[in-house]
PDB file of N, CA and C in Angstrom:
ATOM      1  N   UNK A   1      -9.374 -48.791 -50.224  1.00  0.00           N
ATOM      2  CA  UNK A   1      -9.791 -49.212 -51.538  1.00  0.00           C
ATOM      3  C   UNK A   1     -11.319 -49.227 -51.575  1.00  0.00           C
ATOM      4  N   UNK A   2     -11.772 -48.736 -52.513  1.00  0.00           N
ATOM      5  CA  UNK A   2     -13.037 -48.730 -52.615  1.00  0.00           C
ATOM      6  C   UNK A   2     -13.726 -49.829 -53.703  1.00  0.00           C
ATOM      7  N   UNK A   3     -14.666 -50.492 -53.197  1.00  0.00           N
ATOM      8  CA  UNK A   3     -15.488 -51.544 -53.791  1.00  0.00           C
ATOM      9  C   UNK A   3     -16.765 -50.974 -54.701  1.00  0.00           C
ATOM     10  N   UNK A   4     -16.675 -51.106 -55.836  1.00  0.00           N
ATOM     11  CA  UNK A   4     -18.324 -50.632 -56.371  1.00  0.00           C
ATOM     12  C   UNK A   4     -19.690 -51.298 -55.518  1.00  0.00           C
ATOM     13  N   UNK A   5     -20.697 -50.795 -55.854  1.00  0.00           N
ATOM     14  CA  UNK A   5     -21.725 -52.179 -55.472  1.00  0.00           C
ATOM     15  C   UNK A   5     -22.216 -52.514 -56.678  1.00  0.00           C
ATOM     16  N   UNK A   6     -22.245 -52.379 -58.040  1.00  0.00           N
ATOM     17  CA  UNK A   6     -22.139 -53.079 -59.052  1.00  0.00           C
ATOM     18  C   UNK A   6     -20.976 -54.302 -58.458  1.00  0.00           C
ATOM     19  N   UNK A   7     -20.216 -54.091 -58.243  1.00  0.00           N
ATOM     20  CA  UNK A   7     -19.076 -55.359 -58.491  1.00  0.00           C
ATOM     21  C   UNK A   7     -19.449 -56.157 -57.373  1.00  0.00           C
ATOM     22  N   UNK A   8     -19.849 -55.431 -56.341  1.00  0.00           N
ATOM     23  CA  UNK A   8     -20.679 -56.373 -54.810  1.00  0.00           C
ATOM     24  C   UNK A   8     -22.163 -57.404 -55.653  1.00  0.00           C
ATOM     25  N   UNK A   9     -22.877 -56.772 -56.645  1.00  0.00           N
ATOM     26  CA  UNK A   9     -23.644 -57.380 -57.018  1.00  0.00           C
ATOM     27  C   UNK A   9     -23.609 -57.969 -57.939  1.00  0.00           C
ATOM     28  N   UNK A  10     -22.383 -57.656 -58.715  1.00  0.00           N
ATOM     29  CA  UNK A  10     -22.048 -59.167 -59.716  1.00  0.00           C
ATOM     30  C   UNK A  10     -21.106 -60.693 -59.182  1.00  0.00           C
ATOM     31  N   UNK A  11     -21.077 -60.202 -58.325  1.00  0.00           N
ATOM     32  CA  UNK A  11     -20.465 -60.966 -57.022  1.00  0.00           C
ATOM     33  C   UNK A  11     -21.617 -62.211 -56.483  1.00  0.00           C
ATOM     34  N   UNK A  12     -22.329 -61.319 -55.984  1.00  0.00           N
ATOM     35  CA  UNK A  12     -23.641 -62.492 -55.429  1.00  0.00           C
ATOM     36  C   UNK A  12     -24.216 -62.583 -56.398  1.00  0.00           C
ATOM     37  N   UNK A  13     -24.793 -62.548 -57.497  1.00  0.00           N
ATOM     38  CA  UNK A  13     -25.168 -62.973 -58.696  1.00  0.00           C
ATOM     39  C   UNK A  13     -24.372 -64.460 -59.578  1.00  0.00           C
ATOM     40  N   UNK A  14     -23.397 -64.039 -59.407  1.00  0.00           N
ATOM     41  CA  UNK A  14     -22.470 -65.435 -59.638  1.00  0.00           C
ATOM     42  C   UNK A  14     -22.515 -66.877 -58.945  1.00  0.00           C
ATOM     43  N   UNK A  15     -22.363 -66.029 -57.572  1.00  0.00           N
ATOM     44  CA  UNK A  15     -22.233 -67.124 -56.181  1.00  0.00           C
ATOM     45  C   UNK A  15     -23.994 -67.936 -56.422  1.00  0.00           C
ATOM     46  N   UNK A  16     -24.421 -67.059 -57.300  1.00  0.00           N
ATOM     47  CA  UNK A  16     -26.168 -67.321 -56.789  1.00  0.00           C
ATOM     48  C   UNK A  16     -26.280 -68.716 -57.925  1.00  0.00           C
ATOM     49  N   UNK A  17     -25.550 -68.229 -58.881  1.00  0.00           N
ATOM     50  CA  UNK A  17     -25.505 -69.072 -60.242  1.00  0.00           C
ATOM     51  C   UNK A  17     -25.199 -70.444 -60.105  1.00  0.00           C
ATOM     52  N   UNK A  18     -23.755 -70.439 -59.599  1.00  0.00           N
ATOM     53  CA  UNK A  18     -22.738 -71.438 -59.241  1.00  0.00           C
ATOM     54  C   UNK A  18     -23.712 -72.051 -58.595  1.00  0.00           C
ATOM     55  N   UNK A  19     -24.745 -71.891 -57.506  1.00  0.00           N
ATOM     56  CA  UNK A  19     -24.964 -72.805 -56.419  1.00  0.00           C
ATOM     57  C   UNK A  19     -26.478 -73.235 -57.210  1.00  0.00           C
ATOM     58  N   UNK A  20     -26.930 -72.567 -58.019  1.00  0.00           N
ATOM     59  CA  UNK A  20     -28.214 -72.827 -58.434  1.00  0.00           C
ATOM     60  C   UNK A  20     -28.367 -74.515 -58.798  1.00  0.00           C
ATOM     61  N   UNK A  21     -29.532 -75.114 -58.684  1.00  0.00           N
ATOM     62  CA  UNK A  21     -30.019 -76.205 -59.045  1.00  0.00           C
ATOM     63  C   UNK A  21     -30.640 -76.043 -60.504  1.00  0.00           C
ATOM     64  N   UNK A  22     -29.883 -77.154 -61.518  1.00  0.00           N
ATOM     65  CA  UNK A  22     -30.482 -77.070 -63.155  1.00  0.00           C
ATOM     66  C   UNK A  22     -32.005 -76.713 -63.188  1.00  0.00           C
ATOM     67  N   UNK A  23     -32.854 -77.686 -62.267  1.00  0.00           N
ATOM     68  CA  UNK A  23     -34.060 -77.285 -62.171  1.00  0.00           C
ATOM     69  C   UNK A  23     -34.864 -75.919 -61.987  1.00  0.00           C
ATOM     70  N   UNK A  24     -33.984 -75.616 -60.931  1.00  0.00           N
ATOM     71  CA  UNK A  24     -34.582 -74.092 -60.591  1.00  0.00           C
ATOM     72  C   UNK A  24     -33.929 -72.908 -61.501  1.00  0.00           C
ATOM     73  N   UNK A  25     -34.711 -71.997 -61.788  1.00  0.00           N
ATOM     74  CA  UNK A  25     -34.542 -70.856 -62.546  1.00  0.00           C
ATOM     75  C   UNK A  25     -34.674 -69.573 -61.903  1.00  0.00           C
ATOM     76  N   UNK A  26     -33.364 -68.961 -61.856  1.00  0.00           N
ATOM     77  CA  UNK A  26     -33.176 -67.536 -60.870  1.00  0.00           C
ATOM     78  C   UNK A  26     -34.042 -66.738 -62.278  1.00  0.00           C
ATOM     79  N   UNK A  27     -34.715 -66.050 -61.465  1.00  0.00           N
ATOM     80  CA  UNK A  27     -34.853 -64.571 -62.017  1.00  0.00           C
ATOM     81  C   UNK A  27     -34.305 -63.306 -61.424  1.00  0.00           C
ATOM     82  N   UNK A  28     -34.720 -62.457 -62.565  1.00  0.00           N
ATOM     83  CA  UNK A  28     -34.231 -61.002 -62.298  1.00  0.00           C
ATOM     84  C   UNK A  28     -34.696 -60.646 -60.533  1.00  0.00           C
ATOM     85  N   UNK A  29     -35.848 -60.819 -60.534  1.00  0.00           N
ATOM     86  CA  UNK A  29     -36.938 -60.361 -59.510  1.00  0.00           C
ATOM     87  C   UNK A  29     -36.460 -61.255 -57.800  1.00  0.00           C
ATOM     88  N   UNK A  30     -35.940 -62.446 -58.349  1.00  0.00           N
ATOM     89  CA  UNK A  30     -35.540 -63.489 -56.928  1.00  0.00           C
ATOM     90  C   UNK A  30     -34.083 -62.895 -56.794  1.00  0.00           C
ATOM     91  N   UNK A  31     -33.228 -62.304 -57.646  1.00  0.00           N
ATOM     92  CA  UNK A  31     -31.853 -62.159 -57.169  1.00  0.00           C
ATOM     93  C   UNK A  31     -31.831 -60.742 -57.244  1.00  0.00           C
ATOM     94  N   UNK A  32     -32.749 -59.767 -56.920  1.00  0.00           N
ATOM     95  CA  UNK A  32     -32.831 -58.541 -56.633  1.00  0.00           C
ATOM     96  C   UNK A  32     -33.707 -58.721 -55.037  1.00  0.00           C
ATOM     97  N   UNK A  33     -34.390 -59.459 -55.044  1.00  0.00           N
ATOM     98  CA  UNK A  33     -34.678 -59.723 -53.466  1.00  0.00           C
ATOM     99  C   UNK A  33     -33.590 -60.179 -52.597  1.00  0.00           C
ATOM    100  N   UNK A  34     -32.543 -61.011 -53.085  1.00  0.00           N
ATOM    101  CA  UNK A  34     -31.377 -61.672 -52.779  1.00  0.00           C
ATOM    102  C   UNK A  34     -30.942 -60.924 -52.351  1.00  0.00           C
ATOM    103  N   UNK A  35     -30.256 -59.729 -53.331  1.00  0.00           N
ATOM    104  CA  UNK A  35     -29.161 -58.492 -52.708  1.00  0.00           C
ATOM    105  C   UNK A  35     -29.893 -57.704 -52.601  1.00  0.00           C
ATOM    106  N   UNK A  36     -30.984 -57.491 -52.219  1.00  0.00           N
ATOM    107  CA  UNK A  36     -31.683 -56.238 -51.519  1.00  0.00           C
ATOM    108  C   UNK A  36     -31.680 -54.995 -52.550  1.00  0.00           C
ATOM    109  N   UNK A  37     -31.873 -54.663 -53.916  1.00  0.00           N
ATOM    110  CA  UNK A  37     -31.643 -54.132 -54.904  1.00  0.00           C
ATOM    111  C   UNK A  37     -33.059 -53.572 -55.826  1.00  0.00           C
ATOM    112  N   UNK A  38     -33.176 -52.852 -57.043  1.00  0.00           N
ATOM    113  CA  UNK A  38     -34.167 -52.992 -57.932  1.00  0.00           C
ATOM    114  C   UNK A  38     -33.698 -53.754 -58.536  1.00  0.00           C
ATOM    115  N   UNK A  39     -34.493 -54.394 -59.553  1.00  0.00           N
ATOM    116  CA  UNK A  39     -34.618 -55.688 -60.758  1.00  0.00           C
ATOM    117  C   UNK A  39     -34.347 -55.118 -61.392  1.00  0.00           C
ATOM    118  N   UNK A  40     -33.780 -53.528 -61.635  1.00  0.00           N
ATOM    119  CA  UNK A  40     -33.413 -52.993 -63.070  1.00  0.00           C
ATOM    120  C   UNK A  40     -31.805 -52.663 -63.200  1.00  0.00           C
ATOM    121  N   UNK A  41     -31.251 -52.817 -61.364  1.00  0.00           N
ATOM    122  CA  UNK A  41     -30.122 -53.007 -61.360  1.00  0.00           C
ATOM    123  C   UNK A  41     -29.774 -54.163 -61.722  1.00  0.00           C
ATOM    124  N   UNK A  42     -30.474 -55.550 -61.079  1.00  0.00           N
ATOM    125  CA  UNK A  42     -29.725 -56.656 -61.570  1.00  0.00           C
ATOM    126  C   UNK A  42     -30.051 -56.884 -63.096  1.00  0.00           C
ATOM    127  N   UNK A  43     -30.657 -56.232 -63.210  1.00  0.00           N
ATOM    128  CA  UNK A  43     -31.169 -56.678 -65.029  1.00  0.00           C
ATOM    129  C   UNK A  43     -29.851 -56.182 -66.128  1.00  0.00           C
ATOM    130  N   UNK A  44     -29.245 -54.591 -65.281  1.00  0.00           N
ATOM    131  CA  UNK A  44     -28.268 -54.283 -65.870  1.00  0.00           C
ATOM    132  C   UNK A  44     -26.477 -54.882 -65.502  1.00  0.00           C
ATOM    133  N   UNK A  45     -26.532 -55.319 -64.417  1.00  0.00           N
ATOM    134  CA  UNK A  45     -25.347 -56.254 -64.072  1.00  0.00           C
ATOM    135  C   UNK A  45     -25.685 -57.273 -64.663  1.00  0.00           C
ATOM    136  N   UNK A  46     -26.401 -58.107 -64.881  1.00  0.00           N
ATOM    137  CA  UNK A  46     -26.282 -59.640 -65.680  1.00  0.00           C
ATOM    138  C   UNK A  46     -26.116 -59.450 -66.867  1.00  0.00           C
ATOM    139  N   UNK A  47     -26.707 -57.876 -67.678  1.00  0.00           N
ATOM    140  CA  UNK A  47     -26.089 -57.934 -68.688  1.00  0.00           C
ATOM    141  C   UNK A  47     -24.104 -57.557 -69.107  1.00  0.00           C
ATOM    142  N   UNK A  48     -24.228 -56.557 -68.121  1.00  0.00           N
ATOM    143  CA  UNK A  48     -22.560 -57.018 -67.925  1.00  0.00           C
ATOM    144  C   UNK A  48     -21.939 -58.452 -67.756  1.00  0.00           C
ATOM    145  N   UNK A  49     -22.127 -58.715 -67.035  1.00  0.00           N
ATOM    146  CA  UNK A  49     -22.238 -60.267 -67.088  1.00  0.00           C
ATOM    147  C   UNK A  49     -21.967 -61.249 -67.929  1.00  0.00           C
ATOM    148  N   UNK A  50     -23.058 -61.060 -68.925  1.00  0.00           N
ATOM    149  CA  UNK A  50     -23.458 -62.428 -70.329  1.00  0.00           C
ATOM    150  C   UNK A  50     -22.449 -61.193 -71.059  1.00  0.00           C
ATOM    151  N   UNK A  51     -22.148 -60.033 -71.246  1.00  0.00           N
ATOM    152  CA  UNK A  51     -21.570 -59.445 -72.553  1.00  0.00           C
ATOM    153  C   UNK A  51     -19.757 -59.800 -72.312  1.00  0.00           C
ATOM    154  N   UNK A  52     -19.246 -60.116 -70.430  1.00  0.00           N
ATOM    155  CA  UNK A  52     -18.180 -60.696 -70.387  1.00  0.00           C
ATOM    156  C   UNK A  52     -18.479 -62.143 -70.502  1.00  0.00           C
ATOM    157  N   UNK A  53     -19.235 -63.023 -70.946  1.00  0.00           N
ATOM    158  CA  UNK A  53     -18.943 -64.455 -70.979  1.00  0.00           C
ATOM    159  C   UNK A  53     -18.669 -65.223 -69.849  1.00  0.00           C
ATOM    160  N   UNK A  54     -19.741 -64.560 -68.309  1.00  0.00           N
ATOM    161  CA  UNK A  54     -19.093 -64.977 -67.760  1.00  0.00           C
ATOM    162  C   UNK A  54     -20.740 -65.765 -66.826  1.00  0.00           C
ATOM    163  N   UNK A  55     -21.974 -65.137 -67.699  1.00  0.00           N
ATOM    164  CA  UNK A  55     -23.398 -65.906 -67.611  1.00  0.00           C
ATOM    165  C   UNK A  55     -23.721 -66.491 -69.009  1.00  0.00           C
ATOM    166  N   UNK A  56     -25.175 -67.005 -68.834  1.00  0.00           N
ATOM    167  CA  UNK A  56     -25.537 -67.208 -69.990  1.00  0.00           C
ATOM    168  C   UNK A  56     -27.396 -66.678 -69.426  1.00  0.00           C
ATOM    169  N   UNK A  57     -28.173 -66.458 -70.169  1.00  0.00           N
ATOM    170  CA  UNK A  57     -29.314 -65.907 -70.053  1.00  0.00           C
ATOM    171  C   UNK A  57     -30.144 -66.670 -71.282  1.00  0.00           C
ATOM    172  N   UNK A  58     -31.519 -66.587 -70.306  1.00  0.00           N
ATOM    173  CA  UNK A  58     -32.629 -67.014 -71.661  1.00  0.00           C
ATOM    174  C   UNK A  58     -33.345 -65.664 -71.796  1.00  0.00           C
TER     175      UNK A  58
END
């Protein structure tokens, strides 16, 4: 079975969410260092993401 790495990186993007502190604010740029990625990939998975209801974004 094959795994996307979109779906590997909406994966740790979540996990990143869930564990986040109200105070602190992930960015694009800290959770593309996270999964080892460009910021234009995670920019386009989080919008998958918020369009399933499953982030919310400022």
């Amino acid at each position: 079975m094959h795994i996307s790495n979109r779906f590997s990186i909406g994966v740790h993007i979540l996990v990143l969410v869930a564990r986040q502190n109200e105070e602190d604010m992930l960015t694009s740029e800290s959770l593309a260092g996270s999964v080892g990625v460009n910021p234009v990939i995670v920019h386009k998975v989080m919008s998958q993401l918020r369009q399933a209801d499953l982030i919310q974004t400022n």
